[in-house]
Amino acid sequence: MDCLTETGAKDFDGIICIGGEDWWYHNRGHFDFQIMRRLAQRMPVLFVNSLGVRMPSVAEPSQFASRITRKLKSLLRGLERVENQFYVFSPASVPGPLGQKLSSFALGPQIKRAARRAGITRPVLWMHCPAGASLVSELSPVAVVMQRTDRFEAFPEGDPVVLGDQVATIKTAADLVVYCASHLMGEETGTVKRQLLVTHGVDLDSFAAAGQAKNAIPADMANIPSPRAGFIGGIDAHTFDPELFLTAVRQLPHVSFVMIGGCSLPENWCPYPNIHFLGRKPYDTVASYMAAMDVLLMPWNKSDWIQACNPIKLKEYLAVGRPVVTTDFPALAAWRDLVHVADDGVSFANAIRAALAVGPANAEVMKRLESETWDAKADLIADAIGDLGVTYRPAGR
């Protein structure tokens, strides 16, 4: 039964977030991580690690083993309090449509138990991962917020029909849908109850400080010669354009290309000696790697996923103060004057040359970023949740 205040607003005592990533594995710069950590300074937040949208394929042995191993490690951690009132929970679940049918009956009770341990019995439910669509009815939330920062139904490793149905279910139930890309929000105007545009934020102080630090090059980059052109993020088929990137690499043999992040492309896709793969790095070291570059890259493809996205790394790149070279995408519109844009391999290489000649960003870039902090974004979302007619009241009060 809903608990009503004297003014008629519904009480809630915390947030359950069905996340799109795994806290223990993925880059912690993601939207839901950043927002939930900040809301957890005000109220309990249970972050439920990604339920997964597909079963890893045994046809890709190394990726299959890696994903299963990391899922098991995450599962073994159960519920942990990370900081403030921010709790992370890894439920037992099986990805993919068949797996969800087999495990969905136990998912809701697991999350409810974890939420009670975190002090949450009347939640606002924040939905990011569409695989949790059934939880909208199972968890009896006071209100439902949908994070629509990715076009999940365009995820190439998932079933577009299943994902589309799950997304539609959540959109129908959502009291508020949060977008980070204005054109995607525009496409869906009139199809959801209430919309809010919140573009990705940035931890401005941390990234700016890294960019201004002197001689703070990470140890595994010390022997990589300058000039260095860096990409930080997942090297994945649904976002990264390998053909464009390799064309640019061939044009610039004197440039060291440094790749920070995991790679799901086929092995040996990139044979050139001036490319250095350094793997995944903890989020709190990412800024120092960005700052060690002379130019930062976003060689995106033209997938539906990219067309609907608002990359977090754009503002992080700019905050570090290094010139940025990127392919074009709709959400770049407000920042296009601050970056170098190119849409084929040869022009991308030419843009890298131009960016290297320009050097670090000027004070105008930092000024533009001052209102783009994650703290400011969290304030917008907290206000929007309050506008739904719900009021935070801690458990027991």
Coordinates of C-alpha atoms in Angstrom, one line a residue:
M1 CA 0.0 0.0 0.0
D2 CA 1.3 3.4 -0.9
C3 CA 2.2 5.7 2.0
L4 CA 0.9 9.3 1.6
T5 CA 2.1 12.4 3.3
E6 CA -0.2 15.1 4.7
T7 CA 0.0 16.9 1.3
G8 CA -1.0 13.8 -0.6
A9 CA 2.5 13.1 -2.0
K10 CA 3.7 9.5 -2.0
D11 CA 6.6 8.7 0.4
F12 CA 9.6 6.8 -0.8
D13 CA 12.6 5.7 1.2
G14 CA 15.3 5.1 -1.5
I15 CA 16.0 4.2 -5.0
I16 CA 16.5 0.8 -6.7
C17 CA 18.5 1.2 -9.9
I18 CA 18.4 -1.6 -12.4
G19 CA 21.7 -0.7 -14.0
G20 CA 23.0 -1.1 -17.5
E21 CA 26.6 -2.0 -16.4
D22 CA 28.4 -4.0 -13.7
W23 CA 29.9 -1.8 -11.0
W24 CA 32.8 -4.2 -10.4
Y25 CA 33.8 -4.4 -14.0
H26 CA 32.7 -1.5 -16.2
N27 CA 34.1 2.0 -16.4
R28 CA 32.5 4.0 -13.6
G29 CA 32.1 7.1 -15.7
H30 CA 28.7 5.8 -16.9
F31 CA 25.6 7.9 -16.4
D32 CA 23.8 5.6 -14.0
F33 CA 26.9 5.1 -11.8
Q34 CA 27.6 8.8 -11.6
I35 CA 24.0 9.9 -10.9
M36 CA 23.3 7.1 -8.4
R37 CA 26.5 7.8 -6.4
R38 CA 25.5 11.4 -6.0
L39 CA 21.9 10.6 -5.1
A40 CA 23.3 8.2 -2.5
Q41 CA 24.7 11.2 -0.7
R42 CA 21.0 12.1 0.1
M43 CA 19.2 8.7 0.4
P44 CA 19.8 5.0 0.2
V45 CA 20.5 3.7 -3.3
L46 CA 20.6 0.0 -4.3
F47 CA 22.4 -0.4 -7.6
V48 CA 21.6 -3.7 -9.2
N49 CA 24.4 -4.8 -11.6
S50 CA 23.4 -5.3 -15.2
L51 CA 21.2 -8.4 -15.8
G52 CA 22.6 -8.8 -19.3
V53 CA 20.8 -8.8 -22.6
R54 CA 22.3 -11.9 -24.2
M55 CA 24.1 -15.1 -23.3
P56 CA 27.8 -15.0 -24.4
S57 CA 28.5 -17.0 -27.5
V58 CA 30.6 -20.2 -27.2
A59 CA 31.7 -19.4 -30.8
E60 CA 33.9 -16.7 -29.2
P61 CA 35.8 -18.8 -26.6
S62 CA 38.0 -16.1 -25.1
Q63 CA 35.1 -13.6 -24.7
F64 CA 32.8 -16.4 -23.5
A65 CA 35.2 -17.4 -20.7
S66 CA 35.9 -13.8 -19.8
R67 CA 32.3 -12.8 -19.5
I68 CA 31.3 -15.9 -17.5
T69 CA 34.2 -15.5 -15.2
R70 CA 33.5 -11.8 -14.5
K71 CA 29.8 -12.6 -14.0
L72 CA 30.6 -15.2 -11.4
K73 CA 33.1 -13.0 -9.6
S74 CA 30.5 -10.2 -9.4
L75 CA 27.8 -12.7 -8.2
L76 CA 30.0 -13.9 -5.4
R77 CA 30.2 -10.4 -4.0
G78 CA 26.5 -10.3 -3.3
L79 CA 25.4 -7.1 -1.6
E80 CA 28.1 -4.5 -0.7
R81 CA 28.0 -1.0 0.7
V82 CA 30.5 0.9 -1.4
E83 CA 30.2 4.5 0.0
N84 CA 27.8 6.8 1.7
Q85 CA 24.4 5.1 1.2
F86 CA 25.4 3.5 -2.1
Y87 CA 24.9 -0.2 -2.2
V88 CA 25.8 -2.6 -5.0
F89 CA 24.0 -5.9 -5.6
S90 CA 24.8 -8.7 -8.0
P91 CA 21.7 -11.0 -8.2
A92 CA 21.7 -14.5 -9.6
S93 CA 20.3 -14.2 -13.1
V94 CA 20.8 -15.8 -16.5
P95 CA 21.0 -13.4 -19.6
G96 CA 19.1 -13.8 -22.8
P97 CA 15.3 -14.6 -23.3
L98 CA 15.5 -18.2 -22.3
G99 CA 17.7 -17.5 -19.3
Q100 CA 15.3 -14.8 -18.2
K101 CA 12.4 -17.2 -18.3
L102 CA 14.3 -19.6 -16.1
S103 CA 15.5 -17.1 -13.5
S104 CA 12.9 -14.3 -13.5
F105 CA 10.8 -15.9 -10.8
A106 CA 13.7 -15.5 -8.3
L107 CA 14.9 -12.1 -9.4
G108 CA 12.3 -9.9 -7.7
P109 CA 12.6 -11.6 -4.3
Q110 CA 16.4 -11.4 -4.4
I111 CA 16.3 -7.6 -5.1
K112 CA 13.6 -7.0 -2.5
R113 CA 15.7 -8.7 0.2
A114 CA 18.8 -6.7 -0.8
A115 CA 16.8 -3.5 -0.8
R116 CA 15.5 -4.2 2.7
R117 CA 19.0 -4.7 3.9
A118 CA 19.8 -1.2 2.4
G119 CA 16.8 0.3 4.2
I120 CA 14.6 0.5 1.2
T121 CA 11.0 -0.8 1.3
R122 CA 9.1 1.9 -0.7
P123 CA 11.4 2.5 -3.7
V124 CA 11.5 4.8 -6.6
L125 CA 12.5 2.3 -9.4
W126 CA 15.2 3.6 -11.8
M127 CA 15.2 1.4 -15.0
H128 CA 18.2 1.3 -17.3
C129 CA 18.7 -2.3 -18.4
P130 CA 15.7 -3.4 -20.4
A131 CA 16.2 -7.1 -19.3
G132 CA 14.6 -6.0 -16.0
A133 CA 11.3 -5.0 -17.5
S134 CA 9.3 -7.5 -15.4
L135 CA 10.6 -5.9 -12.2
V136 CA 8.4 -2.9 -12.8
S137 CA 5.4 -4.9 -11.6
E138 CA 7.3 -7.1 -9.2
L139 CA 8.9 -4.5 -7.0
S140 CA 5.8 -2.3 -6.4
P141 CA 7.6 1.0 -6.8
V142 CA 6.2 4.4 -5.7
A143 CA 7.3 5.8 -9.1
V144 CA 9.3 4.6 -12.1
V145 CA 12.0 6.5 -13.9
M146 CA 13.5 5.2 -17.1
Q147 CA 17.0 6.1 -18.2
R148 CA 16.9 6.3 -22.0
T149 CA 20.5 7.2 -22.5
D150 CA 21.1 4.3 -24.9
R151 CA 19.0 2.9 -27.8
F152 CA 19.2 -0.6 -26.3
E153 CA 17.1 -2.2 -29.1
A154 CA 19.9 -1.2 -31.5
F155 CA 22.4 -3.3 -29.5
P156 CA 23.8 -5.7 -32.1
E157 CA 24.5 -8.5 -29.6
G158 CA 20.9 -8.6 -28.4
D159 CA 17.6 -9.7 -30.0
P160 CA 16.0 -6.5 -31.3
V161 CA 12.4 -7.8 -31.0
V162 CA 12.9 -8.9 -27.4
L163 CA 14.7 -5.7 -26.5
G164 CA 12.1 -3.6 -28.3
D165 CA 9.3 -5.2 -26.3
Q166 CA 11.2 -4.7 -23.0
V167 CA 11.9 -1.1 -23.8
A168 CA 8.2 -0.5 -24.7
T169 CA 7.1 -2.1 -21.4
I170 CA 9.3 0.2 -19.4
K171 CA 8.4 3.3 -21.4
T172 CA 4.7 2.6 -20.8
A173 CA 5.2 2.2 -17.0
A174 CA 7.6 5.1 -16.6
D175 CA 6.4 8.2 -14.8
L176 CA 9.5 10.0 -16.1
V177 CA 12.0 9.2 -19.0
V178 CA 15.4 10.7 -18.8
Y179 CA 17.2 11.3 -22.1
C180 CA 20.8 12.5 -22.8
A181 CA 20.3 13.1 -26.5
S182 CA 17.8 15.7 -27.6
H183 CA 17.0 14.1 -31.0
L184 CA 16.1 10.8 -29.4
M185 CA 13.9 12.6 -26.9
G186 CA 12.3 14.5 -29.8
E187 CA 11.5 11.2 -31.6
E188 CA 9.7 9.9 -28.5
T189 CA 7.8 13.0 -27.5
G190 CA 4.2 12.1 -27.0
T191 CA 4.9 8.5 -26.4
V192 CA 5.8 8.7 -22.7
K193 CA 4.2 10.5 -19.8
R194 CA 7.0 12.9 -18.9
Q195 CA 10.5 13.7 -20.4
L196 CA 13.7 15.2 -19.1
L197 CA 16.8 16.0 -21.0
V198 CA 20.0 15.6 -19.0
T199 CA 23.1 15.5 -21.0
H200 CA 26.1 13.6 -19.6
G201 CA 28.2 15.4 -17.0
V202 CA 31.8 15.5 -16.1
D203 CA 33.9 15.3 -12.9
L204 CA 35.4 18.7 -13.9
D205 CA 37.8 19.2 -11.0
S206 CA 39.4 15.8 -11.4
F207 CA 39.9 15.8 -15.2
A208 CA 41.0 19.5 -15.3
A209 CA 43.6 18.8 -12.5
A210 CA 44.9 15.8 -14.4
G211 CA 45.3 17.9 -17.5
Q212 CA 47.2 20.6 -15.7
A213 CA 49.6 18.2 -13.8
K214 CA 53.2 18.3 -14.9
N215 CA 55.2 15.2 -15.8
A216 CA 52.5 12.8 -14.5
I217 CA 52.7 10.2 -17.3
P218 CA 51.5 6.7 -16.3
A219 CA 54.4 4.2 -16.0
D220 CA 53.2 2.0 -18.9
M221 CA 53.1 5.0 -21.2
A222 CA 56.6 6.3 -20.4
N223 CA 58.3 4.6 -23.3
I224 CA 55.6 5.4 -25.9
P225 CA 57.0 8.2 -28.0
S226 CA 55.1 11.4 -28.7
P227 CA 53.0 12.6 -30.4
R228 CA 50.4 10.3 -28.9
A229 CA 46.8 10.1 -30.1
G230 CA 44.6 8.3 -27.6
F231 CA 41.3 6.5 -27.5
I232 CA 39.8 5.7 -24.1
G233 CA 36.8 3.4 -24.0
G234 CA 35.4 0.1 -25.3
I235 CA 36.6 -0.9 -28.7
D236 CA 33.4 -2.6 -29.9
A237 CA 31.7 -3.2 -33.2
H238 CA 28.5 -1.3 -32.4
T239 CA 30.5 1.9 -31.7
F240 CA 34.0 1.9 -33.0
D241 CA 34.9 2.2 -36.8
P242 CA 38.0 0.1 -37.3
E243 CA 38.2 0.8 -41.1
L244 CA 38.3 4.5 -40.6
F245 CA 40.7 4.2 -37.7
L246 CA 43.1 2.0 -39.6
T247 CA 43.1 4.3 -42.6
A248 CA 44.1 7.1 -40.3
V249 CA 46.8 5.0 -38.7
R250 CA 48.3 4.2 -42.1
Q251 CA 48.5 7.9 -42.9
L252 CA 50.3 8.8 -39.7
P253 CA 53.2 6.3 -39.1
H254 CA 55.0 8.9 -36.9
V255 CA 52.1 9.1 -34.4
S256 CA 51.7 6.7 -31.5
F257 CA 48.1 5.5 -31.2
V258 CA 47.4 4.5 -27.6
M259 CA 44.2 2.4 -26.9
I260 CA 42.9 2.3 -23.3
G261 CA 40.0 -0.1 -22.7
G262 CA 38.7 -3.5 -23.5
C263 CA 38.4 -4.8 -27.1
S264 CA 35.7 -7.1 -28.4
L265 CA 36.8 -6.9 -32.1
P266 CA 38.3 -10.0 -33.7
E267 CA 41.9 -10.8 -32.7
N268 CA 44.6 -9.4 -35.0
W269 CA 42.3 -6.8 -36.4
C270 CA 45.0 -4.2 -36.0
P271 CA 48.5 -5.1 -37.2
Y272 CA 50.4 -1.8 -37.1
P273 CA 53.4 -1.3 -34.8
N274 CA 52.5 2.3 -33.9
I275 CA 49.4 1.1 -32.1
H276 CA 49.7 0.3 -28.4
F277 CA 46.9 -1.6 -26.5
L278 CA 47.1 -1.0 -22.8
G279 CA 43.9 -2.6 -21.8
R280 CA 41.3 -1.6 -19.2
K281 CA 42.3 0.9 -16.4
P282 CA 40.6 1.8 -13.1
Y283 CA 38.3 4.8 -13.5
D284 CA 40.3 6.9 -11.1
T285 CA 43.3 6.6 -13.3
V286 CA 41.6 7.4 -16.6
A287 CA 42.1 11.1 -16.4
S288 CA 45.9 10.7 -16.1
Y289 CA 45.9 8.5 -19.3
M290 CA 43.9 11.1 -21.2
A291 CA 46.2 13.9 -20.0
A292 CA 49.3 11.9 -21.3
M293 CA 47.9 12.2 -24.8
D294 CA 48.6 15.0 -27.3
V295 CA 45.2 14.5 -29.0
L296 CA 42.2 12.5 -28.0
L297 CA 40.1 10.5 -30.5
M298 CA 36.5 9.4 -31.0
P299 CA 36.4 7.3 -34.2
W300 CA 32.7 6.4 -34.1
N301 CA 30.8 4.5 -36.7
K302 CA 27.4 5.5 -37.9
S303 CA 25.4 2.8 -36.1
D304 CA 21.9 3.5 -34.6
W305 CA 23.5 3.1 -31.2
I306 CA 26.0 6.0 -31.9
Q307 CA 23.3 8.1 -33.5
A308 CA 21.3 8.0 -30.2
C309 CA 24.2 8.4 -27.8
N310 CA 25.8 11.3 -25.9
P311 CA 29.3 10.0 -25.2
I312 CA 30.5 10.7 -21.7
K313 CA 34.1 10.9 -22.8
L314 CA 33.5 14.0 -25.0
K315 CA 33.3 16.3 -21.9
E316 CA 36.0 14.3 -20.1
Y317 CA 38.3 14.8 -23.1
L318 CA 37.5 18.5 -23.2
A319 CA 38.0 18.9 -19.4
V320 CA 41.5 17.4 -19.6
G321 CA 42.3 20.2 -22.1
R322 CA 43.6 18.2 -25.0
P323 CA 42.4 18.7 -28.6
V324 CA 39.7 16.3 -29.7
V325 CA 39.2 14.6 -33.1
T326 CA 35.8 12.9 -33.7
T327 CA 33.5 11.6 -36.3
D328 CA 30.1 13.4 -36.4
F329 CA 27.0 12.4 -34.4
P330 CA 23.8 14.3 -33.5
A331 CA 24.6 15.0 -29.9
L332 CA 27.9 16.7 -30.9
A333 CA 25.9 19.8 -32.1
A334 CA 26.4 21.9 -29.0
W335 CA 30.2 21.2 -28.9
R336 CA 31.1 21.0 -32.6
D337 CA 32.9 24.4 -32.5
L338 CA 35.4 23.0 -29.8
V339 CA 36.5 19.8 -31.7
H340 CA 37.8 18.7 -35.0
V341 CA 35.3 16.7 -37.0
A342 CA 36.0 14.2 -39.8
D343 CA 34.0 11.4 -41.4
D344 CA 36.5 9.3 -43.3
G345 CA 39.9 7.9 -42.6
V346 CA 41.9 10.3 -44.7
S347 CA 40.2 13.4 -43.3
F348 CA 40.4 11.9 -39.8
A349 CA 44.2 11.7 -40.2
N350 CA 44.3 15.3 -41.5
A351 CA 42.2 16.4 -38.5
I352 CA 44.7 14.7 -36.2
R353 CA 47.5 16.7 -37.9
A354 CA 45.6 19.9 -37.4
A355 CA 44.8 19.1 -33.8
L356 CA 48.4 18.4 -33.0
A357 CA 49.3 21.8 -34.4
V358 CA 46.7 23.6 -32.3
G359 CA 47.8 22.1 -28.9
P360 CA 45.9 22.3 -25.6
A361 CA 42.5 23.8 -25.2
N362 CA 41.9 27.4 -24.1
A363 CA 40.0 28.9 -21.1
E364 CA 36.8 29.2 -23.1
V365 CA 36.5 25.4 -23.2
M366 CA 36.7 25.2 -19.4
K367 CA 34.2 28.0 -19.0
R368 CA 31.7 26.1 -21.1
L369 CA 32.1 23.0 -18.9
E370 CA 31.5 24.7 -15.6
S371 CA 27.7 24.0 -15.7
E372 CA 28.2 20.4 -16.9
T373 CA 29.2 18.7 -13.6
W374 CA 27.7 15.5 -12.4
D375 CA 26.6 17.3 -9.3
A376 CA 24.5 19.7 -11.3
K377 CA 23.0 16.8 -13.3
A378 CA 22.1 15.0 -10.1
D379 CA 20.4 18.1 -8.8
L380 CA 18.2 18.3 -12.0
I381 CA 17.2 14.7 -11.6
A382 CA 16.4 15.0 -7.9
D383 CA 14.2 18.0 -8.6
A384 CA 12.4 16.1 -11.4
I385 CA 11.7 13.1 -9.2
G386 CA 10.2 15.5 -6.6
D387 CA 8.0 16.9 -9.4
L388 CA 6.4 13.5 -9.8
G389 CA 4.6 14.1 -6.5
V390 CA 6.8 11.8 -4.4
T391 CA 8.7 12.8 -1.3
Y392 CA 11.7 11.2 0.2
R393 CA 11.1 10.1 3.8
P394 CA 13.7 7.8 5.4
A395 CA 12.6 4.4 6.6
G396 CA 11.1 4.5 10.1
R397 CA 10.0 8.1 9.9

